[in-house]
Short mmCIF file of C-alpha atoms and ligand atoms in Angstrom, two decimals:
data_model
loop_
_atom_site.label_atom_id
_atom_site.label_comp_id
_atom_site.label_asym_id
_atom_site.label_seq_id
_atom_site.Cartn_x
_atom_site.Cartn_y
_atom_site.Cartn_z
CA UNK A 1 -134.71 131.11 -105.24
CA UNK A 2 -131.81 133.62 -105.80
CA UNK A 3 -132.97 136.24 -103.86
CA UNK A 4 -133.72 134.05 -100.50
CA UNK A 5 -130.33 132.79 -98.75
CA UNK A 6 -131.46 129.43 -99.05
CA UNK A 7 -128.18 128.22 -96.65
CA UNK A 8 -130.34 129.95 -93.50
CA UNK A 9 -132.65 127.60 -94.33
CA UNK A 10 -131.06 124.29 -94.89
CA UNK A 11 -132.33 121.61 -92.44
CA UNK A 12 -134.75 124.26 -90.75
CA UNK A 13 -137.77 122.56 -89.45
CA UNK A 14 -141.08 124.47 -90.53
CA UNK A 15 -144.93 123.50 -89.14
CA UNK A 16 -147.28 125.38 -91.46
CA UNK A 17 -151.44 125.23 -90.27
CA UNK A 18 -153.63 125.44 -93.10
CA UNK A 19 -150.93 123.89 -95.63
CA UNK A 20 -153.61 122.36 -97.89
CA UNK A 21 -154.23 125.07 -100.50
CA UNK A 22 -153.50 128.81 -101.16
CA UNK A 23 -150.93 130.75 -99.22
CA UNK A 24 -149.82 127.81 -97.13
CA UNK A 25 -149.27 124.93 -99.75
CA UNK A 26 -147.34 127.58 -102.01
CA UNK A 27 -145.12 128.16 -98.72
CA UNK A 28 -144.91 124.89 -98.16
CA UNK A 29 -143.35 124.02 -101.68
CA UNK A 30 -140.85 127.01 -101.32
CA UNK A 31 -139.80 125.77 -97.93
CA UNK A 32 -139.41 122.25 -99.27
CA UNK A 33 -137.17 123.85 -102.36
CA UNK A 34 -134.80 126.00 -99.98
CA UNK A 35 -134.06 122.74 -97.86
CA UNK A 36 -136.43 122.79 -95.01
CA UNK A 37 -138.00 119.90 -93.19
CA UNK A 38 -142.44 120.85 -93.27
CA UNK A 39 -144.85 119.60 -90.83
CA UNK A 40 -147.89 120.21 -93.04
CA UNK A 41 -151.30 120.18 -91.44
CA UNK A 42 -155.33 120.92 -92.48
CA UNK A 43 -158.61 119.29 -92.24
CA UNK A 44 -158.41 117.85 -95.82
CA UNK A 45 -155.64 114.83 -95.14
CA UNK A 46 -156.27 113.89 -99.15
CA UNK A 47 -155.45 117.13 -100.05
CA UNK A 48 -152.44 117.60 -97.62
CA UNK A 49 -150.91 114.72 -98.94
CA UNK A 50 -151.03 115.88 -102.54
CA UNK A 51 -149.32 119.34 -101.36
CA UNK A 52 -146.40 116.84 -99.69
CA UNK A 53 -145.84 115.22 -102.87
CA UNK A 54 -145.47 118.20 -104.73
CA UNK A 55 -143.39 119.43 -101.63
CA UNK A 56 -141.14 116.25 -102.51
CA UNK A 57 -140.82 116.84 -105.75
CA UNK A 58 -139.92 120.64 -105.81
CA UNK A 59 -137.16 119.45 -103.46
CA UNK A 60 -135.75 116.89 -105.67
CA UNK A 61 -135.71 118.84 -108.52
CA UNK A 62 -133.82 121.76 -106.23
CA UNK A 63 -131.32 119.47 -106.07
CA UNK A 64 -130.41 120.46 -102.31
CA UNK A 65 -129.59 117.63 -99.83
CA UNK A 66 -130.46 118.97 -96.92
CA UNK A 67 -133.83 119.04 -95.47
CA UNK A 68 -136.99 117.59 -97.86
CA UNK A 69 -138.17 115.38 -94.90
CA UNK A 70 -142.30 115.81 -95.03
CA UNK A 71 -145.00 115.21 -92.41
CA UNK A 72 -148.61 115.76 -93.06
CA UNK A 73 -150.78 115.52 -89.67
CA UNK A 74 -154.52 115.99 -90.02
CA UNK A 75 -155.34 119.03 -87.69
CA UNK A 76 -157.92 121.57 -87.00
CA UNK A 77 -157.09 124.14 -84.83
CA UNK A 78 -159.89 125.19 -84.11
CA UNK A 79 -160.36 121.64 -82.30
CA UNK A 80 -159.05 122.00 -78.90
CA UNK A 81 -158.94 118.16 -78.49
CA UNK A 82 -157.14 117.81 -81.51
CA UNK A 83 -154.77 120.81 -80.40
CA UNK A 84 -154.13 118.44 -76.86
CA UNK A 85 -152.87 115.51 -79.12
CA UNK A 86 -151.09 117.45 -81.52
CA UNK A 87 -147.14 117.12 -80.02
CA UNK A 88 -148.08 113.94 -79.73
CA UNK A 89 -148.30 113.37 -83.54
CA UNK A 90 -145.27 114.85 -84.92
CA UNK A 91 -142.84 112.29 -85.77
CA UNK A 92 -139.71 112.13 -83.13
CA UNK A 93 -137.23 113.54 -86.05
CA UNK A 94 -139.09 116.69 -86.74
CA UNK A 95 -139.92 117.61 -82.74
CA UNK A 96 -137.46 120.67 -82.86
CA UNK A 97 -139.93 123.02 -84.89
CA UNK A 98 -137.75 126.06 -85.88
CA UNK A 99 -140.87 128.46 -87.49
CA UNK A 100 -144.27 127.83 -87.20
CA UNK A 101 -146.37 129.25 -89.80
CA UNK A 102 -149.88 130.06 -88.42
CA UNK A 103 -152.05 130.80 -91.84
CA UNK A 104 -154.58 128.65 -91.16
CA UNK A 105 -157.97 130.84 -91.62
CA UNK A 106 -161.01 131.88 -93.62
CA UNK A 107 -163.90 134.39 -94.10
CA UNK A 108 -167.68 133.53 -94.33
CA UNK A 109 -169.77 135.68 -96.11
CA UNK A 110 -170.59 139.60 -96.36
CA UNK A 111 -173.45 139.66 -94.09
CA UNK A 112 -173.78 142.85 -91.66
CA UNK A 113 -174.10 143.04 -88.30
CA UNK A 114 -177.06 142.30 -87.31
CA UNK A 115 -177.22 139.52 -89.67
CA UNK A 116 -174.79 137.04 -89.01
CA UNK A 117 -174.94 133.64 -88.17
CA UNK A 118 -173.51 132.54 -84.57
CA UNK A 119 -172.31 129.61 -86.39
CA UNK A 120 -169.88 131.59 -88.61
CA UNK A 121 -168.51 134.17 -85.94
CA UNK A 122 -167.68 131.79 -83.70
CA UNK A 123 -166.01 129.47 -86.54
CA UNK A 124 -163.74 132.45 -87.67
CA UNK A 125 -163.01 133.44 -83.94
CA UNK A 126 -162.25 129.42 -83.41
CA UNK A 127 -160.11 129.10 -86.06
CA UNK A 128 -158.61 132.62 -86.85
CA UNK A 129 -158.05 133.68 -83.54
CA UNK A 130 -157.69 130.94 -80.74
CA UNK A 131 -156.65 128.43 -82.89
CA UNK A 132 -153.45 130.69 -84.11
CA UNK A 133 -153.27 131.70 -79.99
CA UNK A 134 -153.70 127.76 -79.24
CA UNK A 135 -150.89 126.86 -82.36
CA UNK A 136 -148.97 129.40 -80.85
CA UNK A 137 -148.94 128.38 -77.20
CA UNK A 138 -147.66 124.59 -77.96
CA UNK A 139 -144.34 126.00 -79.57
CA UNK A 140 -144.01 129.09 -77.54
CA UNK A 141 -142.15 127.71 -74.63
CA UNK A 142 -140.05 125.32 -76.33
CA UNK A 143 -138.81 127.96 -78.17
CA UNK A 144 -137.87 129.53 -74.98
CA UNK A 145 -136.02 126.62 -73.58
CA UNK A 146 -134.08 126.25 -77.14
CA UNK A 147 -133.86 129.70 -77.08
CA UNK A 148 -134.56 129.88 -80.66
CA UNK A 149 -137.76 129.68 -82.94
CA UNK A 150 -139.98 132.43 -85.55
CA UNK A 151 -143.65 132.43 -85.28
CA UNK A 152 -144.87 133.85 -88.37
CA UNK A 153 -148.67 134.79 -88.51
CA UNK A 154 -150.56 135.54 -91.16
CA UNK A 155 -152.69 138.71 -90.64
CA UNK A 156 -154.40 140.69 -93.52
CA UNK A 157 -154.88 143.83 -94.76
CA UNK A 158 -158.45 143.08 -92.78
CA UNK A 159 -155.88 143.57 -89.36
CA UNK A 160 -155.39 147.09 -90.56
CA UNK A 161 -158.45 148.32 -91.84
CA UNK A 162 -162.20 147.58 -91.31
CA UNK A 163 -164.42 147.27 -94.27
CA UNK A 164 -168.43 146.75 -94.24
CA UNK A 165 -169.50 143.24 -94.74
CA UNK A 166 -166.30 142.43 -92.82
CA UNK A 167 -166.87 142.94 -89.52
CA UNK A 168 -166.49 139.69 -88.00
CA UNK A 169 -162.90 138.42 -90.16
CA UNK A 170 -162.14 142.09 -89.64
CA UNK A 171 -162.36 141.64 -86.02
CA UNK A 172 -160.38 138.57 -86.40
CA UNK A 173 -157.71 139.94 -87.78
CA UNK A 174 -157.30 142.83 -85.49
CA UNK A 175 -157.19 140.46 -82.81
CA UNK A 176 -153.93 138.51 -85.02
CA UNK A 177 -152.64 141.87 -85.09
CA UNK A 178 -153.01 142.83 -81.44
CA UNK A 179 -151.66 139.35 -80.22
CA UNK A 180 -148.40 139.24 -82.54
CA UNK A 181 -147.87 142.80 -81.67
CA UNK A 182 -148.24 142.06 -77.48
CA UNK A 183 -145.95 139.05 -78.30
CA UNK A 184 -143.18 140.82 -79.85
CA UNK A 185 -142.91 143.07 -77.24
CA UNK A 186 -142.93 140.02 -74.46
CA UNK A 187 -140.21 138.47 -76.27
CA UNK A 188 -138.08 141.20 -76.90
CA UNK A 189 -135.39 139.96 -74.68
CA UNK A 190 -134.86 136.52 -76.57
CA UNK A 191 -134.04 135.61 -79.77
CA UNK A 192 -137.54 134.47 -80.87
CA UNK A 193 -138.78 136.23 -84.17
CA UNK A 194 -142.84 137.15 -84.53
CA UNK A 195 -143.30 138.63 -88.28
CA UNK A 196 -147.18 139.61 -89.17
CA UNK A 197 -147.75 139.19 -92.96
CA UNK A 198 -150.90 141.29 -93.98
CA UNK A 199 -151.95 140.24 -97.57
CA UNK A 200 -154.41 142.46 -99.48
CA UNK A 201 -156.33 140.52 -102.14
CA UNK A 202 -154.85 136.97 -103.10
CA UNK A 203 -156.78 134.85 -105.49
CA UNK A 204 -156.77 131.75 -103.65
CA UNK A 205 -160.08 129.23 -102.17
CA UNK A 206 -160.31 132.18 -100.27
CA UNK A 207 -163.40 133.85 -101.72
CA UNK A 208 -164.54 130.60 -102.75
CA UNK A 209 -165.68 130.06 -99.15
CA UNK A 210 -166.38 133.59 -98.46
CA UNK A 211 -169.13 132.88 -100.95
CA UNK A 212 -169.87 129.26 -99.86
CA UNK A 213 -168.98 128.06 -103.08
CA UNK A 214 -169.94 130.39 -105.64
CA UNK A 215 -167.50 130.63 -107.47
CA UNK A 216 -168.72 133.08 -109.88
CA UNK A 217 -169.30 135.57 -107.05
CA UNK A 218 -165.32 135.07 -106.07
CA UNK A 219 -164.17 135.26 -109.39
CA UNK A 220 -165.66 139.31 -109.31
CA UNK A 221 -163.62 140.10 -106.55
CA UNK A 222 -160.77 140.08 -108.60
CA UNK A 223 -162.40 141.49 -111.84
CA UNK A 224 -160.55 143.77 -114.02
CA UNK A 225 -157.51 144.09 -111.48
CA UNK A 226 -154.40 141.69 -111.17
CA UNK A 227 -154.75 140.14 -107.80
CA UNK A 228 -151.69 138.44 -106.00
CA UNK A 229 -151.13 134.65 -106.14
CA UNK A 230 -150.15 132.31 -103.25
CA UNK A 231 -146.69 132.43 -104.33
CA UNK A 232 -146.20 136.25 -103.69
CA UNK A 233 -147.14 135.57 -100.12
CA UNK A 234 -145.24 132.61 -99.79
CA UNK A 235 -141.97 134.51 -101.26
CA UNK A 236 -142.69 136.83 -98.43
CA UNK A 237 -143.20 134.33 -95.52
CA UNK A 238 -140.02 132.67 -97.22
CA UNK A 239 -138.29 135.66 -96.98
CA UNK A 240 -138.93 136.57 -93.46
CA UNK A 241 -137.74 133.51 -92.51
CA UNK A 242 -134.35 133.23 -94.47
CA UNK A 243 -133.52 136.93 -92.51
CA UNK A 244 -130.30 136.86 -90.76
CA UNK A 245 -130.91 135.63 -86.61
CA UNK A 246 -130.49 139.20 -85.61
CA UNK A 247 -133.03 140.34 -88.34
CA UNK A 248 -136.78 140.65 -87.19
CA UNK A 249 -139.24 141.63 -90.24
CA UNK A 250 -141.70 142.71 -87.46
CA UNK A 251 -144.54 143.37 -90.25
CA UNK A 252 -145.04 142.81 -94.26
CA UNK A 253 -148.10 144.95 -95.45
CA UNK A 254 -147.96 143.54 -99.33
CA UNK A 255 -150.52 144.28 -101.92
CA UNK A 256 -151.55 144.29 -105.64
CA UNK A 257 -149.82 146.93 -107.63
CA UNK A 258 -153.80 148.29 -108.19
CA UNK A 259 -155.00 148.15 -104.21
CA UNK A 260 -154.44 151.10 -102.70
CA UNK A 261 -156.97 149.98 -99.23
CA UNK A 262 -159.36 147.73 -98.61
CA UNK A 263 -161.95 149.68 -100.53
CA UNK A 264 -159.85 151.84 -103.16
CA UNK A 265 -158.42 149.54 -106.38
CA UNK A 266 -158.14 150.27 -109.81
CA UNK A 267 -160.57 147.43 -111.84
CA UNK A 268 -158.89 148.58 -115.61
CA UNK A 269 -157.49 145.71 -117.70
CA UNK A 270 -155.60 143.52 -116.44
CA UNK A 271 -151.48 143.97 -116.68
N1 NAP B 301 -156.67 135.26 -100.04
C1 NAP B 301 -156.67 136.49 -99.55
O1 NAP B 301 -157.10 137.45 -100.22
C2 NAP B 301 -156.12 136.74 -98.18
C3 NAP B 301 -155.84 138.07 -97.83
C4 NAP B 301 -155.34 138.32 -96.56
C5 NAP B 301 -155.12 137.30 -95.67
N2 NAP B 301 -155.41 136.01 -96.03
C6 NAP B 301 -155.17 134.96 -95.05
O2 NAP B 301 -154.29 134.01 -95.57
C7 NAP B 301 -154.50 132.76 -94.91
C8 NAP B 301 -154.57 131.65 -95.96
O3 NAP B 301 -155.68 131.88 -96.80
P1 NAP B 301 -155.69 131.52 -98.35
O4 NAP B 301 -155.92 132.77 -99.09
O5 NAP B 301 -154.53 130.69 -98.70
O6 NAP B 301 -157.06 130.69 -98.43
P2 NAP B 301 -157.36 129.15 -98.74
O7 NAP B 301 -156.81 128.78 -100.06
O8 NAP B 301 -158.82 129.00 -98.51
O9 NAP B 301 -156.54 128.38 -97.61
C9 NAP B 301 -156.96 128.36 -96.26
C10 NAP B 301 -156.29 127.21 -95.55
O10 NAP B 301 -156.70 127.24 -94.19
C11 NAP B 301 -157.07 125.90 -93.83
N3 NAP B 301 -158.03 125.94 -92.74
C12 NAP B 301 -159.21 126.61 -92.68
N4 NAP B 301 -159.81 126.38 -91.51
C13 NAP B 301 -158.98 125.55 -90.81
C14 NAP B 301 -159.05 124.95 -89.53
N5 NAP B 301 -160.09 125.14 -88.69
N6 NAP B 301 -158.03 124.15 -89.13
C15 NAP B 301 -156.98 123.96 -89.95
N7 NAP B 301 -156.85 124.48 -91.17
C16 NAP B 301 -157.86 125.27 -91.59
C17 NAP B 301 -157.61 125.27 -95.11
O11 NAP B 301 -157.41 123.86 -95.10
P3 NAP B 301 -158.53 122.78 -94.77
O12 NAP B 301 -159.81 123.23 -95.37
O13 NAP B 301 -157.98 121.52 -95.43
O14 NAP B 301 -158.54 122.66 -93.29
C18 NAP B 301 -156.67 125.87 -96.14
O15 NAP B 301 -155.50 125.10 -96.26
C19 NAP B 301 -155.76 132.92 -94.07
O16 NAP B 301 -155.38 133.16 -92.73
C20 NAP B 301 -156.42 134.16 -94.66
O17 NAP B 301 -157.20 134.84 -93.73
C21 NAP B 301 -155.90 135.72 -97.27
#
């Protein structure tokens, strides 16, 4: 924790979607050791509540006394009902959301165009896109009133660069990309942050899914090169967050030492 000032976040209230694996339950547990408060929410509610625990512990064992107060709330945001109820659900002492974290988001397969399934584009556009637009829109204006707040979306190197088989989460991305850029620029005259973390090749469920569960097909994504972990991103996301007030990190483009693109990466052995 050294190299975050941990005393910016102290207390901080942090809603993170997707906060069941990966990227967001590694944020999560950083959050929980720098002295945050964490709305966690997913699909999986077993899962979530595992990530709390360990959120609970890595607090404890921080031995900060601020902050460490946890609330899991079963959410998909791709649901728009769910999205209605959502403010609803967060307990009274954690209303105040100070960053929301919108890393909720996945990639089905490598099929071309041409080939893919309605089903899937419209579940990455559901969740990717208008979820992270919907997420976005419930905090937005409170954040206006309070005159405070950091949305903090979680693009990919996908948001910068389009790659066959890709298309679709491509498309997805550049859409993140688009919409956090348009909403820095709205906000310009408040203090309300908007940081874009773009992510090249992370070995989380990620390509698990992409490949619907072959998990022999994920594991060669990564072969022969040293891919990120969930707890480089979350250092980053961390990071952004524990800037000085008058700091905006506007975008984070952060890959493996061996990815130069989406397409160009070194496979020798491993570091
Ligand atoms: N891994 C990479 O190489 C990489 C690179 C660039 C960007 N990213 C981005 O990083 C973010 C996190 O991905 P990850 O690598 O950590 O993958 P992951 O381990 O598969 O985690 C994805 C998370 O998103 C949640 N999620 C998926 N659909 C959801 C929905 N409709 N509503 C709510 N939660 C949903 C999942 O939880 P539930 O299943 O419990 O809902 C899970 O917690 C994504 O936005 C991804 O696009 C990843």
């Amino acid at each position: 924790m050294s190299v975050f000032n941990a005393s910016r976040l102290l207390g901080k209230t942090v809603l993170i979607t997707g906060a069941s694996s990966g990227i967001g339950a590694a944020t999560a547990i950083l959050f929980a050791k720098g002295g945050a408060n964490l709305i966690l929410t997913a699909r999986r509610a077993d899962v979530l509540k595992t990530v709390a625990d360990a959120c609970t512990s890595a607090h404890k064992e921080s031995g900060v006394q601020q902050g460490g107060r946890i609330a899991t709330i079963q959410l998909d945001v791709s649901d728009k009902t769910q999205i209605g109820a959502f403010l609803d659900k967060i307990p009274s002492d954690l209303r105040n959301v100070d960053v929301l974290v919108n890393n909720a988001g996945f990639v089905l397969g490598v099929e071309r165009v041409g080939d893919i399934a309605a089903a899937d584009y419209e579940s990455m556009f559901a969740t990717n896109v208008f979820g992270l637009i919907a997420m976005t829109q419930l905090f937005i204006k409170d954040f206006k009133t309070r005159k405070t707040g950091h949305v903090i979306n979680i693009g990919s190197i996908a948001g910068r660069e389009p790659y066959a088989g890709g298309s679709i989460y491509c498309a997805t991305k550049h859409a993140v990309n688009a919409f956090t850029a348009a909403m820095m620029r709205e906000l310009v005259d408040t203090p309300i942050r908007v940081t874009e973390i773009q992510p090249g090749m992370v070995e989380t469920e990620f390509s698990v899914i992409r490949f619907r569960g072959d998990k022999s097909a994920a594991d060669k994504v990564y072969d022969g090169l040293q891919p990120l972990v969930a707890e480089d991103i979350a250092e980053e996301i961390v990071w952004a967050a524990s800037r000085p007030p008058h700091v905006n990190l506007a975008e984070v483009f952060v890959l493996p030492v061996n990815q130069a693109s989406a397409t160009i990466n070194f496979r020798g052995n491993r570091l």
